[in-house]
PDB file of C-alpha atoms in Angstrom:
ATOM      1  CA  UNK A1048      87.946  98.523  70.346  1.00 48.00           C
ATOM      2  CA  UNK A1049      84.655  99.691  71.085  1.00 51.00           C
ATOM      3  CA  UNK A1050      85.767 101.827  74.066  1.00 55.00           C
ATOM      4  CA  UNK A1051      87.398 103.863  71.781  1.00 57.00           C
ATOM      5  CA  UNK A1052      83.862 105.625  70.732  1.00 58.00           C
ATOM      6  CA  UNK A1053      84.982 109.267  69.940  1.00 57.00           C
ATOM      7  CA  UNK A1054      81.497 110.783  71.248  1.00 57.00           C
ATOM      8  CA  UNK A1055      81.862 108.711  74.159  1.00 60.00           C
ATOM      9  CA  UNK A1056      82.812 110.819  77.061  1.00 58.00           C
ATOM     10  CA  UNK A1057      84.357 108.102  79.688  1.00 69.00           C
ATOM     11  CA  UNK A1058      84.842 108.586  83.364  1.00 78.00           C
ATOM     12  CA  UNK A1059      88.109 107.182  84.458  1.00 84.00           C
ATOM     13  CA  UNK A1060      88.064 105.724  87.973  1.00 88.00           C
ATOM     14  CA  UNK A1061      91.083 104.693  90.375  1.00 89.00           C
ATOM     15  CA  UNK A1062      90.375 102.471  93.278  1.00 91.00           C
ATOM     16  CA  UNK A1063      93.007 102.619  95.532  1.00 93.00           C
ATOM     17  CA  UNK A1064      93.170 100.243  99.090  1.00 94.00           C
ATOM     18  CA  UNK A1065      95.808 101.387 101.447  1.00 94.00           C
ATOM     19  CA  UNK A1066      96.299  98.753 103.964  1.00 94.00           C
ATOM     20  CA  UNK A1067      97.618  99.299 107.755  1.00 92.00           C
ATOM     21  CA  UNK A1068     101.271  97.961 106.181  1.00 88.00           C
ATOM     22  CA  UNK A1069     101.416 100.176 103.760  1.00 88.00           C
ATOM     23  CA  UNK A1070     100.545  97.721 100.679  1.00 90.00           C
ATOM     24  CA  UNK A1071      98.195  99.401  98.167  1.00 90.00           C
ATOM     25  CA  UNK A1072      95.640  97.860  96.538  1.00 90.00           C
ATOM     26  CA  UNK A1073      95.223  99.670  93.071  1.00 87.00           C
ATOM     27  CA  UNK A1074      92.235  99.113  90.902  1.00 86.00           C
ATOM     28  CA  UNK A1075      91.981 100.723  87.650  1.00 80.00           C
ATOM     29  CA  UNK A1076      88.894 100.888  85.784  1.00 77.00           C
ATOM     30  CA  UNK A1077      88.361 102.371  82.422  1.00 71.00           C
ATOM     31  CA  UNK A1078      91.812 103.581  80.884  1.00 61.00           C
ATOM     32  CA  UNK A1079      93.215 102.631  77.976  1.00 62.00           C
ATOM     33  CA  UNK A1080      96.583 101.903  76.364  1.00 61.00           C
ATOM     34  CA  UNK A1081      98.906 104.608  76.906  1.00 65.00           C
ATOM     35  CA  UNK A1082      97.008 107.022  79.777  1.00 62.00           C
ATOM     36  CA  UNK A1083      96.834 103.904  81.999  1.00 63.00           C
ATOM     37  CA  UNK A1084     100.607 102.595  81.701  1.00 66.00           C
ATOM     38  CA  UNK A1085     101.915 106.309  82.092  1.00 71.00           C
ATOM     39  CA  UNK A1086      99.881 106.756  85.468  1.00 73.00           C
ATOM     40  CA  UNK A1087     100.979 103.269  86.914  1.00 73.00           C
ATOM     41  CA  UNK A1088     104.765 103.464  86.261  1.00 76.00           C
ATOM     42  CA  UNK A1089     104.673 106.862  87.529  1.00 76.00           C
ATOM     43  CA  UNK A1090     102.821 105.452  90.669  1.00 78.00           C
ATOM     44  CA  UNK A1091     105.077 102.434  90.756  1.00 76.00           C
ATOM     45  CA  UNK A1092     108.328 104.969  90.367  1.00 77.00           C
ATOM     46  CA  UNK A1093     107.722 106.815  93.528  1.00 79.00           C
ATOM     47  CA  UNK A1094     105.796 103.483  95.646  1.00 84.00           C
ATOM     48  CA  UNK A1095     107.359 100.474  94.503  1.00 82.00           C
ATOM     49  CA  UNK A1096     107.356  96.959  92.949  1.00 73.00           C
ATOM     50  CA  UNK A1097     104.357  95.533  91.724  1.00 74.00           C
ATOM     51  CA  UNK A1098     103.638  92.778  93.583  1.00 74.00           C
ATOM     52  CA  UNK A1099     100.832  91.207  91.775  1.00 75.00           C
ATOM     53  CA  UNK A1100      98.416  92.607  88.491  1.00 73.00           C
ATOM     54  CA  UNK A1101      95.826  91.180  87.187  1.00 73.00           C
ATOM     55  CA  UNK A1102      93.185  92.205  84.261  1.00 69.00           C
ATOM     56  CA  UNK A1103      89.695  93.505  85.831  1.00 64.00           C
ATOM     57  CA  UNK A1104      86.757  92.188  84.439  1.00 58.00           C
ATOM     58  CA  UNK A1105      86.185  95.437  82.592  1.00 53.00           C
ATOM     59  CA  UNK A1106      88.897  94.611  80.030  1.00 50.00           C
ATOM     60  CA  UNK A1107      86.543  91.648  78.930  1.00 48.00           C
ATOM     61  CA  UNK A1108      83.493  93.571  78.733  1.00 45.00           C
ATOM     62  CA  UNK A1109      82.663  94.246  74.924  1.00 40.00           C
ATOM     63  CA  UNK A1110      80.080  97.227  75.806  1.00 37.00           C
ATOM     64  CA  UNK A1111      80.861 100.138  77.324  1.00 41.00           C
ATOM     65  CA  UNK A1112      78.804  99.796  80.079  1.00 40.00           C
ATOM     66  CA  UNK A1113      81.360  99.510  82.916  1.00 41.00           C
ATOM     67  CA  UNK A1114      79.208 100.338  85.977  1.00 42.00           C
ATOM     68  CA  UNK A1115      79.778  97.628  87.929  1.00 43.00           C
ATOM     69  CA  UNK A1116      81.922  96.440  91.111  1.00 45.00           C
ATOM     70  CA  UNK A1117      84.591  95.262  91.089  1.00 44.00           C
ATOM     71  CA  UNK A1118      85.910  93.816  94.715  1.00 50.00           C
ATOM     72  CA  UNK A1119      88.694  95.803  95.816  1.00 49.00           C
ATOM     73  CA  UNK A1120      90.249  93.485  98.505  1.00 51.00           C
ATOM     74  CA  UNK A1121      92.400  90.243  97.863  1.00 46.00           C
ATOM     75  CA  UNK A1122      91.967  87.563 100.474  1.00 46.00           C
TER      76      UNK A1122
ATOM     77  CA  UNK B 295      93.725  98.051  79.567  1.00 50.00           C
ATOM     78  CA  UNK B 296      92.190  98.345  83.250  1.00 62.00           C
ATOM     79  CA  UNK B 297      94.074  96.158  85.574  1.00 63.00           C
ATOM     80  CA  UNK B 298      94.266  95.352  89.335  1.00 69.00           C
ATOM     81  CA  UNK B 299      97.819  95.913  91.325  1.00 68.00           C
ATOM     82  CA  UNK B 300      99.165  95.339  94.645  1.00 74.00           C
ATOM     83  CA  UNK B 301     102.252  97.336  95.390  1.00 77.00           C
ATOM     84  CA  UNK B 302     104.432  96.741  98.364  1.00 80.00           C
ATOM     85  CA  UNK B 303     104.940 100.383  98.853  1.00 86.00           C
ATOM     86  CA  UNK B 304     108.882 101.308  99.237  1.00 91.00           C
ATOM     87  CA  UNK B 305     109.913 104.603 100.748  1.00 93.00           C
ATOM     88  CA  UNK B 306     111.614 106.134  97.617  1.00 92.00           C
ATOM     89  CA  UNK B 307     110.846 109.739  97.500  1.00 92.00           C
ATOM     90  CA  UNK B 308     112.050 111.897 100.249  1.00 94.00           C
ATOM     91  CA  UNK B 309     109.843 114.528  99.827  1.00 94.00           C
ATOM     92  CA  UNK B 310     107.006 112.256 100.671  1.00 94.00           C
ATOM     93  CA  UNK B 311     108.207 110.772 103.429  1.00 95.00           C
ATOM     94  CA  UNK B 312     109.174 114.000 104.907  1.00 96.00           C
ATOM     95  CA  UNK B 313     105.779 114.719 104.747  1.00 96.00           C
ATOM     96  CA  UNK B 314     104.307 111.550 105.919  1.00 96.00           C
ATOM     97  CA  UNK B 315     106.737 112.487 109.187  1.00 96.00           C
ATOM     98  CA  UNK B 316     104.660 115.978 109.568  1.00 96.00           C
ATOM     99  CA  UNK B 317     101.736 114.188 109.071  1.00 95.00           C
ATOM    100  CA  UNK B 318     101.880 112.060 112.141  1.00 94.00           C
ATOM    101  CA  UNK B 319     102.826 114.692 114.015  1.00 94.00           C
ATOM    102  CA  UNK B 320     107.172 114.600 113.782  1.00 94.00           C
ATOM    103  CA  UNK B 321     109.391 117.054 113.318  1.00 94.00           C
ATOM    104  CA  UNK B 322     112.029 115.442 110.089  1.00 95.00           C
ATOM    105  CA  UNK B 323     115.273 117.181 109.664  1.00 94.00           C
ATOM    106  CA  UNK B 324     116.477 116.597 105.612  1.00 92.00           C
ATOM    107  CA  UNK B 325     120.677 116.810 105.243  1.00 87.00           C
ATOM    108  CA  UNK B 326     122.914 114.463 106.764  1.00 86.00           C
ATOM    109  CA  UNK B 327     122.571 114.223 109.984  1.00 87.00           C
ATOM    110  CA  UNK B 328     123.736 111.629 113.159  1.00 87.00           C
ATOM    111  CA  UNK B 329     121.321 109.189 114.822  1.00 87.00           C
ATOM    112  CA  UNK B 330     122.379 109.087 118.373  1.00 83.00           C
ATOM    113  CA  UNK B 331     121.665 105.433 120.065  1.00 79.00           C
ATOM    114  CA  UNK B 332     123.082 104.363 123.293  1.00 77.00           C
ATOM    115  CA  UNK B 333     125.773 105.570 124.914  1.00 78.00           C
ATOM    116  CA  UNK B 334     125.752 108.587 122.339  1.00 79.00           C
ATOM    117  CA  UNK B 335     126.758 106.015 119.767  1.00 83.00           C
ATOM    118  CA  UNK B 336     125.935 107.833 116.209  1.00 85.00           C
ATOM    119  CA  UNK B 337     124.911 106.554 112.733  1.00 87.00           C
ATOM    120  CA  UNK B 338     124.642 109.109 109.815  1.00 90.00           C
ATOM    121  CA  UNK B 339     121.165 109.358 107.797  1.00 91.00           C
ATOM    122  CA  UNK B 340     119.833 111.503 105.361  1.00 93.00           C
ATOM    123  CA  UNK B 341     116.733 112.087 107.126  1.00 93.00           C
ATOM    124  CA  UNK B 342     116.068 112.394 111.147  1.00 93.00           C
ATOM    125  CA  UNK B 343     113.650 113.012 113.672  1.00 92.00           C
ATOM    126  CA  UNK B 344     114.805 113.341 117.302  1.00 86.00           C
ATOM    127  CA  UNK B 345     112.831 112.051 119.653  1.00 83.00           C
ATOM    128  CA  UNK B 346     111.818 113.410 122.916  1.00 80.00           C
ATOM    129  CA  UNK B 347     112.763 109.897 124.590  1.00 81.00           C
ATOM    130  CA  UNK B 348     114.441 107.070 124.063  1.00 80.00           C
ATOM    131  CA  UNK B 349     116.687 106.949 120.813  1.00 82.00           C
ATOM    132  CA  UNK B 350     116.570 108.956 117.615  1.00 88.00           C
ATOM    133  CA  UNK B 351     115.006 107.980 114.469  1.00 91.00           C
ATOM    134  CA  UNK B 352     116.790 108.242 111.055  1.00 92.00           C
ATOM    135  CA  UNK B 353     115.994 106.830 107.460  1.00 94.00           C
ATOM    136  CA  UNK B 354     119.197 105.934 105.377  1.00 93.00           C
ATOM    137  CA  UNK B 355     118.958 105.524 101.718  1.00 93.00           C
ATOM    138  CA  UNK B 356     119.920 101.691 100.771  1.00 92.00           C
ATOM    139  CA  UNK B 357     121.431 102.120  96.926  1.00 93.00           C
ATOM    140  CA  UNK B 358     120.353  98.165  96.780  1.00 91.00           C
ATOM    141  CA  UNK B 359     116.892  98.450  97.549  1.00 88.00           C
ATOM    142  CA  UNK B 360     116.848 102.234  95.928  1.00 89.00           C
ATOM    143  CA  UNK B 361     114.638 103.386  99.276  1.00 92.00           C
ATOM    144  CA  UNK B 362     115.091 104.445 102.360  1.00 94.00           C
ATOM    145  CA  UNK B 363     115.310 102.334 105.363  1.00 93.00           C
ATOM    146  CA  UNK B 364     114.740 102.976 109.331  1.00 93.00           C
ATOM    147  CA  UNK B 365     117.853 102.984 111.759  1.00 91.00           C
ATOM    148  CA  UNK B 366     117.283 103.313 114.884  1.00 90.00           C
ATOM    149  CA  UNK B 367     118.948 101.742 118.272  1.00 88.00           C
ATOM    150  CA  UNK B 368     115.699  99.698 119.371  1.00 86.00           C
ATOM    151  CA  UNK B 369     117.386  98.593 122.570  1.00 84.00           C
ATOM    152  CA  UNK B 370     116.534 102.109 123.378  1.00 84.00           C
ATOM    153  CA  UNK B 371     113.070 102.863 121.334  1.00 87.00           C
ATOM    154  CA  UNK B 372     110.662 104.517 124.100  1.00 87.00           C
ATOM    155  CA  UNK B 373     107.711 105.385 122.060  1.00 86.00           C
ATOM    156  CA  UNK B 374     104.051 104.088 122.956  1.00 87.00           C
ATOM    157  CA  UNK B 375     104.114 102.013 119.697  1.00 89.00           C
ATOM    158  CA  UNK B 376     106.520  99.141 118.739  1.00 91.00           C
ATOM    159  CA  UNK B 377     108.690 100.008 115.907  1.00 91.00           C
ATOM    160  CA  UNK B 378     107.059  97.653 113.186  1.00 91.00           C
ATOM    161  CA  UNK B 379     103.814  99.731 113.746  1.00 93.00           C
ATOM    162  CA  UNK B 380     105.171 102.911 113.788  1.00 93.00           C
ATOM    163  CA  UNK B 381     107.028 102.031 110.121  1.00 93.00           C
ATOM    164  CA  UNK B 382     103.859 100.781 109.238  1.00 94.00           C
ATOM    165  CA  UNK B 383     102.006 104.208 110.240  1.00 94.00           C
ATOM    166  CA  UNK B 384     104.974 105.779 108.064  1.00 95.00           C
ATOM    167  CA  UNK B 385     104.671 103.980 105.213  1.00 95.00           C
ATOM    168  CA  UNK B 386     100.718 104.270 104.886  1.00 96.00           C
ATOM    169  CA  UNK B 387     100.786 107.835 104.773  1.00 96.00           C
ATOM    170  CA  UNK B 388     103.736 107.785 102.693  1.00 95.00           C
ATOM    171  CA  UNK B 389     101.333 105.450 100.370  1.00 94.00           C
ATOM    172  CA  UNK B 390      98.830 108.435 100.673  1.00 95.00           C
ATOM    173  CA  UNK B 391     100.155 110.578 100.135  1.00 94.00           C
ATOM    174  CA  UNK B 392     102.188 109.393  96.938  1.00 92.00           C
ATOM    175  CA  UNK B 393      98.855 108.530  95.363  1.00 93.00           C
ATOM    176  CA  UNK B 394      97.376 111.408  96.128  1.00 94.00           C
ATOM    177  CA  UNK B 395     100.370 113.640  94.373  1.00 92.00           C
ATOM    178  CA  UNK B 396     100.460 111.160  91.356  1.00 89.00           C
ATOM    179  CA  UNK B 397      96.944 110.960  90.591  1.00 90.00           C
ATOM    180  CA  UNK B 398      96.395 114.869  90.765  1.00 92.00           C
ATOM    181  CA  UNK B 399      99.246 115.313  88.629  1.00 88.00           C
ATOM    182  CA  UNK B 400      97.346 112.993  86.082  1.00 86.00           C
ATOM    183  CA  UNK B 401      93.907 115.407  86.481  1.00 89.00           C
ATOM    184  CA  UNK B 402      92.472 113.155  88.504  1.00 92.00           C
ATOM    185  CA  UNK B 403      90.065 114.534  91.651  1.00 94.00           C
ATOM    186  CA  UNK B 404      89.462 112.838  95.043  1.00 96.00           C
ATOM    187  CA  UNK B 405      85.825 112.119  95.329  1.00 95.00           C
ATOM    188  CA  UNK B 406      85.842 109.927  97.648  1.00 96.00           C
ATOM    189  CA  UNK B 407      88.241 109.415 100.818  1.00 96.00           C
ATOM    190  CA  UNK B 408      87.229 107.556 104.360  1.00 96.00           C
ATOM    191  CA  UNK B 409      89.464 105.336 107.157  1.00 95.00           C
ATOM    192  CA  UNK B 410      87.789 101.986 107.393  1.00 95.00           C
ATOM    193  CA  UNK B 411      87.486 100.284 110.457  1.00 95.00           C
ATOM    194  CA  UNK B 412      90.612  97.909 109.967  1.00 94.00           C
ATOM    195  CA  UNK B 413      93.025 101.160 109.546  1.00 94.00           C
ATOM    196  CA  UNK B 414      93.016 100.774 106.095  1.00 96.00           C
ATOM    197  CA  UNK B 415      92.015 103.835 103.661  1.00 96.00           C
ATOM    198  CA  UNK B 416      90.064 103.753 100.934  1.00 97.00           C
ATOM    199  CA  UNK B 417      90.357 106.396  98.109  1.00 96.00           C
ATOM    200  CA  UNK B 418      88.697 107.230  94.922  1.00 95.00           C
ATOM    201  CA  UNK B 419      89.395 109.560  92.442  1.00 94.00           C
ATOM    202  CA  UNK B 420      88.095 110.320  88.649  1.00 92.00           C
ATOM    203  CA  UNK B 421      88.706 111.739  85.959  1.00 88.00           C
ATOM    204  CA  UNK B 422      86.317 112.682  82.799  1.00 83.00           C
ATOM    205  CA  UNK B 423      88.039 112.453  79.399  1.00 75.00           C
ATOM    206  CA  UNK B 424      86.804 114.028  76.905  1.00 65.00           C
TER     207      UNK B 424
END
């Protein structure tokens, strides 16, 4: 994968919604493999089952370039 | 792989929903204690807060579900919010404040936290890997 650059120095983001009822809207842009599976199980361990997941566009991107939006609301 | 989640958020960790209590203002007591509902009826729960009027309000851990769960004797609940919203309030900052512990274990820093208008909160936080 071309993320894995090694002079590439990547910002990791978390988007995180929390909604009135308590549901939480996690989006997770820029981690890879491991880093991003450790964070979310330990967020799922204390918060609970994963209702829904879906890839962001990022993980299609072939550049690095992953400045962009990415809506953080489900309707 | 970046991904996009929805979590109904469960109330699994005492020690953050103690503090979501002190956050909106309660006073929790941790240990087994009794929930007193009418007519000094009692349940036991691991966590209470005793309320000024109208019933008690304990959370019971449900092996089942693994989380904790609200008992309360709503024929007598007094406060100025229905019960649904006041679990709701609970379980929000219980959200917050779960995401907030995990992600700063991970390294990762707030940079950006604000209440929207709908009640929802929106938080970002980052971390640079080098």
């Amino acid at each position: 994968m071309r993320d894995l650059d090694p002079y590439y120095m990547p910002q990791r983001t978390l988007r995180f919604k929390i909604r009135q009822d308590g549901r939480v809207e996690e989006t997770v842009e820029g981690l890879v493999g491991e880093a991003c599976i450790n964070l979310t199980e330990k967020l799922e361990d204390a918060l609970g089952t994963v209702e829904r997941r879906e890839p962001t566009s990022d993980t299609f991107l072939r550049e690095k370039v992953q400045k962009q939006t990415i809506p953080a609301e489900i309707h | 792989m970046s991904h996009f989640s929805t979590v109904k958020t469960q109330l699994r960790k005492k020690e953050f929903l103690k503090q979501a209590l002190i956050d909106l203002g309660y006073v929790p007591n941790e240990g087994e204690n009794l929930v007193r509902g009418y007519r000094g009826q009692t349940v036991k729960a691991e966590m209470t807060v005793e309320m000024s009027k109208g019933a008690d309000i304990g959370f019971r851990w449900n092996p089942g579900s693994k989380s904790y769960e609200l008992v309360t004797d709503l024929d007598l609940w007094k406060q100025s919010i229905p019960v649904e919203r006041f679990l709701a309030q609970v379980t929000q900052r219980y959200a917050l404040n779960t995401v907030l512990d995990s992600t700063a274990q991970e390294g990762f820093q707030v940079s950006e936290q604000k209440n929207n208008l709908d009640g929802s909160i929106e938080l970002v936080v980052t971390r640079w890997d080098s």
